[in-house]
């Protein structure tokens, strides 16, 4: 299935990716191949199968509402590129 | 707004569930005011390799909200990822529900413009909250943005109404009724100042009576009841102005600026709601056991509408009184405890004490009913003392104030302060004679048929008796004296 260069650029934008001129046609063909694969699946007569995102027949496991203090706060902050005191620091967004 | 246009509005209300922990991890919920990033863990900061596990209490509260609002509960609902990039969202997606929410339909009844109205609900879904961004410290603008994830992952329900609201007043009344029900059901603390209840509105105008909808503008950032009312009034005016001058309303998202009291277009051009939702593979569908739902249903307390009806029925309260007394669950509880054992005729006295003295005092001191220094049983005794004629309503106020300050029982205070009304005819007649003797002109006027002259004489008796003479008796004896 053919995907237009405009759609590729929109998808890249939504994913915050800047594609070079060489990369754009590459992704264009790869995304097309993904859709071709989906079309193959659609051709298998799976219309009667419930769409699902996980293993079928499972339902949510629930957790009791008991607080559990996590002790590794410093490690979490250390994982960030930048911090300021107790805060994660990012580029100005406003 | 010009006469031929009508406002059409729907609200989207985010409500933070009153659980102990977050929606998908064991971090404490409600730590928004604590030091930044103290209620965080790998799950709610989006570290790779973590898995969310759904909080049972959050599901229970969400279902209770739906049951209290007469929604239909879905036997199976699905969590979905809502994808967008913003620093308040560490996973770059929010776990929400999209195609298969847990509740559909339902309604909220409210009163506006003197008539009973109702707004249908479209759906309710469960989702997690985002973190908090800090752009300034005090008045100092930062050259970066700081992120606090204490609130990130907090359990929310989003209640979406149908566009059934026709005025800013209706939107306000709808939200008031909704909040009352959520509070009664124990679903949320609903403190708007703490962000536990947040509201967005969809607003459009159309010719009155038309069935098509006009172009819809979404208003965000309505963080108080006042903001909802003012923003809708303002937006209706803005759209009417555009239409009147031949302009067009653009479908857009606007932000309410409470300081400037106007809506402004959103600055960031968020890629027009292209959230690319898809079912979250980390979470299996939510399929509640029907027996659990029955237990939750049975655990719902009496809701405000039912309670109002019961107060009207069993205590003969006016619609207004019933509404005031059911405005919070705890006030209703206080009322019911205070009238326990009171004769039916004294209930109204008790209601008056609550609606005037008690609520006035609580309001003035910024206290909640739960923190009322006067026990409900004491208020009941006070009503009983008025009803039996031991206290005039004027003296009752004095006893009320003393009981409020000291926490002592009203009977004890009456004895201690010697405040009991004097019902002894001989004693009251003595005061009446003295008052008449001192005010011959008033007596003459009264004799001449000027009924109003009695006021001066009653005043004089009350002064002599230090307010303790029974007013009914005083009136009768003055008239007898004047007629003699
Ligand atoms: Zn956590």
CSV table of N, CA, C and O in Angstrom, one decimal, chain B residues 56-114:
chain,number,residue,atom,x,y,z
B,56,UNK,N,-8.0,-1.2,42.9
B,56,UNK,CA,-9.4,-1.7,43.1
B,56,UNK,C,-10.3,-0.7,43.7
B,56,UNK,O,-11.5,-0.5,43.3
B,57,UNK,N,-9.8,0.1,44.7
B,57,UNK,CA,-10.6,1.2,45.3
B,57,UNK,C,-11.0,2.3,44.3
B,57,UNK,O,-12.1,2.8,44.4
B,58,UNK,N,-10.1,2.5,43.4
B,58,UNK,CA,-10.4,3.6,42.4
B,58,UNK,C,-11.6,3.1,41.5
B,58,UNK,O,-12.5,3.8,41.2
B,59,UNK,N,-11.5,1.8,41.1
B,59,UNK,CA,-12.6,1.2,40.3
B,59,UNK,C,-13.9,1.3,41.1
B,59,UNK,O,-14.9,1.6,40.6
B,60,UNK,N,-13.8,0.9,42.4
B,60,UNK,CA,-15.0,0.9,43.2
B,60,UNK,C,-15.6,2.3,43.3
B,60,UNK,O,-16.9,2.5,43.1
B,61,UNK,N,-14.8,3.3,43.5
B,61,UNK,CA,-15.3,4.7,43.6
B,61,UNK,C,-15.9,5.2,42.2
B,61,UNK,O,-16.9,5.8,42.2
B,62,UNK,N,-15.2,4.8,41.2
B,62,UNK,CA,-15.7,5.2,39.8
B,62,UNK,C,-17.1,4.6,39.6
B,62,UNK,O,-18.0,5.2,39.1
B,63,UNK,N,-17.2,3.3,39.9
B,63,UNK,CA,-18.5,2.6,39.7
B,63,UNK,C,-19.6,3.2,40.6
B,63,UNK,O,-20.7,3.3,40.2
B,64,UNK,N,-19.2,3.6,41.8
B,64,UNK,CA,-20.2,4.2,42.7
B,64,UNK,C,-20.7,5.5,42.1
B,64,UNK,O,-21.9,5.8,42.2
B,65,UNK,N,-19.7,6.3,41.6
B,65,UNK,CA,-20.2,7.5,40.9
B,65,UNK,C,-21.2,7.2,39.8
B,65,UNK,O,-22.2,7.9,39.7
B,66,UNK,N,-20.9,6.3,39.0
B,66,UNK,CA,-21.7,5.9,37.9
B,66,UNK,C,-23.1,5.5,38.4
B,66,UNK,O,-24.1,5.8,37.8
B,67,UNK,N,-23.1,4.6,39.4
B,67,UNK,CA,-24.4,4.2,40.0
B,67,UNK,C,-25.2,5.3,40.6
B,67,UNK,O,-26.4,5.4,40.4
B,68,UNK,N,-24.5,6.2,41.3
B,68,UNK,CA,-25.2,7.4,41.9
B,68,UNK,C,-25.8,8.3,40.8
B,68,UNK,O,-26.7,9.0,41.0
B,69,UNK,N,-25.2,8.3,39.6
B,69,UNK,CA,-25.6,9.2,38.5
B,69,UNK,C,-26.5,8.4,37.5
B,69,UNK,O,-26.8,9.0,36.4
B,70,UNK,N,-27.0,7.2,37.9
B,70,UNK,CA,-27.9,6.5,37.0
B,70,UNK,C,-27.3,6.1,35.7
B,70,UNK,O,-28.0,6.1,34.7
B,71,UNK,N,-26.0,5.9,35.6
B,71,UNK,CA,-25.4,5.5,34.4
B,71,UNK,C,-25.5,4.0,34.2
B,71,UNK,O,-25.8,3.3,35.1
B,72,UNK,N,-25.4,3.6,32.9
B,72,UNK,CA,-25.3,2.1,32.7
B,72,UNK,C,-23.8,1.7,32.8
B,72,UNK,O,-22.9,2.4,32.3
B,73,UNK,N,-23.6,0.6,33.6
B,73,UNK,CA,-22.2,0.2,33.7
B,73,UNK,C,-21.8,-0.9,32.6
B,73,UNK,O,-22.6,-1.8,32.4
B,74,UNK,N,-20.7,-0.7,32.0
B,74,UNK,CA,-20.2,-1.6,31.0
B,74,UNK,C,-19.7,-2.9,31.6
B,74,UNK,O,-19.0,-2.8,32.6
B,75,UNK,N,-20.1,-4.0,31.1
B,75,UNK,CA,-19.6,-5.3,31.6
B,75,UNK,C,-18.1,-5.4,31.3
B,75,UNK,O,-17.4,-6.2,31.9
B,76,UNK,N,-17.6,-4.6,30.3
B,76,UNK,CA,-16.2,-4.7,29.9
B,76,UNK,C,-15.8,-3.4,29.4
B,76,UNK,O,-16.4,-2.8,28.5
B,77,UNK,N,-14.7,-2.8,30.0
B,77,UNK,CA,-14.2,-1.6,29.5
B,77,UNK,C,-12.7,-1.7,29.3
B,77,UNK,O,-12.1,-2.6,29.9
B,78,UNK,N,-12.2,-0.9,28.4
B,78,UNK,CA,-10.8,-1.0,27.9
B,78,UNK,C,-10.0,0.2,28.2
B,78,UNK,O,-10.4,1.3,27.9
B,79,UNK,N,-8.8,0.0,28.7
B,79,UNK,CA,-7.9,1.2,28.9
B,79,UNK,C,-7.1,1.4,27.6
B,79,UNK,O,-6.7,0.5,26.9
B,80,UNK,N,-7.0,2.7,27.2
B,80,UNK,CA,-6.3,3.1,26.0
B,80,UNK,C,-5.2,4.1,26.3
B,80,UNK,O,-5.2,4.8,27.3
B,81,UNK,N,-4.3,4.1,25.4
B,81,UNK,CA,-3.2,5.1,25.5
B,81,UNK,C,-3.5,6.3,24.6
B,81,UNK,O,-3.8,6.2,23.4
B,82,UNK,N,-3.5,7.5,25.3
B,82,UNK,CA,-3.7,8.7,24.6
B,82,UNK,C,-2.3,9.3,24.4
B,82,UNK,O,-1.7,9.7,25.4
B,83,UNK,N,-1.8,9.4,23.2
B,83,UNK,CA,-0.4,9.8,23.0
B,83,UNK,C,-0.2,11.3,22.7
B,83,UNK,O,-0.9,11.8,21.8
B,84,UNK,N,0.6,11.9,23.5
B,84,UNK,CA,1.0,13.2,23.2
B,84,UNK,C,2.3,13.5,24.0
B,84,UNK,O,2.6,12.9,25.0
B,85,UNK,N,3.1,14.5,23.4
B,85,UNK,CA,4.4,14.8,24.1
B,85,UNK,C,4.2,16.1,24.8
B,85,UNK,O,3.9,17.1,24.3
B,86,UNK,N,4.4,16.0,26.1
B,86,UNK,CA,4.4,17.2,27.0
B,86,UNK,C,5.1,16.8,28.2
B,86,UNK,O,5.0,15.6,28.7
B,87,UNK,N,5.9,17.7,28.8
B,87,UNK,CA,6.7,17.2,30.0
B,87,UNK,C,5.9,16.8,31.2
B,87,UNK,O,6.5,16.2,32.1
B,88,UNK,N,4.6,17.1,31.2
B,88,UNK,CA,3.8,16.7,32.4
B,88,UNK,C,3.4,15.2,32.3
B,88,UNK,O,2.8,14.6,33.2
B,89,UNK,N,3.8,14.6,31.2
B,89,UNK,CA,3.4,13.2,30.9
B,89,UNK,C,4.7,12.3,30.6
B,89,UNK,O,5.1,12.2,29.5
B,90,UNK,N,5.2,11.7,31.7
B,90,UNK,CA,6.5,11.1,31.5
B,90,UNK,C,6.5,9.9,30.5
B,90,UNK,O,7.5,9.6,29.9
B,91,UNK,N,5.4,9.2,30.4
B,91,UNK,CA,5.4,8.1,29.4
B,91,UNK,C,5.1,8.5,28.0
B,91,UNK,O,5.2,7.7,27.1
B,92,UNK,N,4.8,9.8,27.8
B,92,UNK,CA,4.4,10.3,26.5
B,92,UNK,C,3.0,9.8,26.1
B,92,UNK,O,2.7,9.9,24.9
B,93,UNK,N,2.4,9.1,27.0
B,93,UNK,CA,0.9,8.8,26.8
B,93,UNK,C,0.3,8.8,28.1
B,93,UNK,O,0.9,8.6,29.2
B,94,UNK,N,-1.0,9.1,28.1
B,94,UNK,CA,-1.9,9.1,29.3
B,94,UNK,C,-2.7,7.8,29.2
B,94,UNK,O,-3.3,7.5,28.1
B,95,UNK,N,-2.8,7.0,30.3
B,95,UNK,CA,-3.7,5.9,30.3
B,95,UNK,C,-5.1,6.4,30.6
B,95,UNK,O,-5.4,7.0,31.6
B,96,UNK,N,-6.0,6.2,29.6
B,96,UNK,CA,-7.4,6.6,29.7
B,96,UNK,C,-8.3,5.6,29.2
B,96,UNK,O,-7.8,4.4,28.9
B,97,UNK,N,-9.5,5.9,29.0
B,97,UNK,CA,-10.4,4.9,28.3
B,97,UNK,C,-11.0,5.7,27.1
B,97,UNK,O,-11.3,6.9,27.2
B,98,UNK,N,-11.1,5.0,26.0
B,98,UNK,CA,-11.5,5.7,24.8
B,98,UNK,C,-12.8,5.1,24.1
B,98,UNK,O,-13.9,5.6,24.3
B,99,UNK,N,-12.6,4.0,23.4
B,99,UNK,CA,-13.7,3.4,22.7
B,99,UNK,C,-14.7,2.7,23.7
B,99,UNK,O,-15.9,2.6,23.4
B,100,UNK,N,-14.1,2.2,24.7
B,100,UNK,CA,-15.0,1.4,25.7
B,100,UNK,C,-14.9,1.9,27.1
B,100,UNK,O,-14.1,1.4,27.9
B,101,UNK,N,-15.6,3.0,27.4
B,101,UNK,CA,-15.6,3.6,28.7
B,101,UNK,C,-16.3,2.7,29.7
B,101,UNK,O,-17.1,1.8,29.2
B,102,UNK,N,-16.2,2.8,31.0
B,102,UNK,CA,-16.9,1.9,31.9
B,102,UNK,C,-18.3,2.3,32.2
B,102,UNK,O,-19.1,1.5,32.7
B,103,UNK,N,-18.7,3.6,31.8
B,103,UNK,CA,-20.1,3.9,32.1
B,103,UNK,C,-20.6,4.8,31.0
B,103,UNK,O,-20.0,5.6,30.4
B,104,UNK,N,-21.9,4.5,30.6
B,104,UNK,CA,-22.6,5.3,29.6
B,104,UNK,C,-23.9,5.8,30.1
B,104,UNK,O,-24.6,5.1,30.9
B,105,UNK,N,-24.3,6.9,29.5
B,105,UNK,CA,-25.7,7.5,29.9
B,105,UNK,C,-25.7,8.1,31.3
B,105,UNK,O,-24.6,8.4,31.9
B,106,UNK,N,-26.9,8.1,31.9
B,106,UNK,CA,-27.0,8.7,33.2
B,106,UNK,C,-27.5,10.1,33.1
B,106,UNK,O,-27.7,10.7,32.0
B,107,UNK,N,-27.8,10.7,34.2
B,107,UNK,CA,-28.3,12.1,34.2
B,107,UNK,C,-28.1,12.8,35.5
B,107,UNK,O,-27.9,12.1,36.6
B,108,UNK,N,-28.1,14.1,35.5
B,108,UNK,CA,-28.1,14.9,36.7
B,108,UNK,C,-29.3,15.8,36.7
B,108,UNK,O,-29.6,16.5,35.7
B,109,UNK,N,-30.1,15.8,37.8
B,109,UNK,CA,-31.2,16.7,37.9
B,109,UNK,C,-30.8,17.9,38.8
B,109,UNK,O,-30.0,17.7,39.7
B,110,UNK,N,-31.3,19.0,38.4
B,110,UNK,CA,-30.9,20.2,39.1
B,110,UNK,C,-32.0,21.3,39.0
B,110,UNK,O,-33.0,21.0,38.2
B,111,UNK,N,-32.0,22.3,39.7
B,111,UNK,CA,-33.0,23.3,39.7
B,111,UNK,C,-32.4,24.6,39.1
B,111,UNK,O,-31.3,25.0,39.6
B,112,UNK,N,-33.0,25.2,38.1
B,112,UNK,CA,-32.5,26.5,37.6
B,112,UNK,C,-33.7,27.3,37.2
B,112,UNK,O,-34.6,26.8,36.6
B,113,UNK,N,-33.6,28.6,37.5
B,113,UNK,CA,-34.7,29.5,37.1
B,113,UNK,C,-36.0,29.1,37.6
B,113,UNK,O,-37.0,29.3,37.0
B,114,UNK,N,-36.0,28.5,38.8
B,114,UNK,CA,-37.2,28.1,39.5
B,114,UNK,C,-37.9,26.8,38.9
B,114,UNK,O,-38.9,26.4,39.4
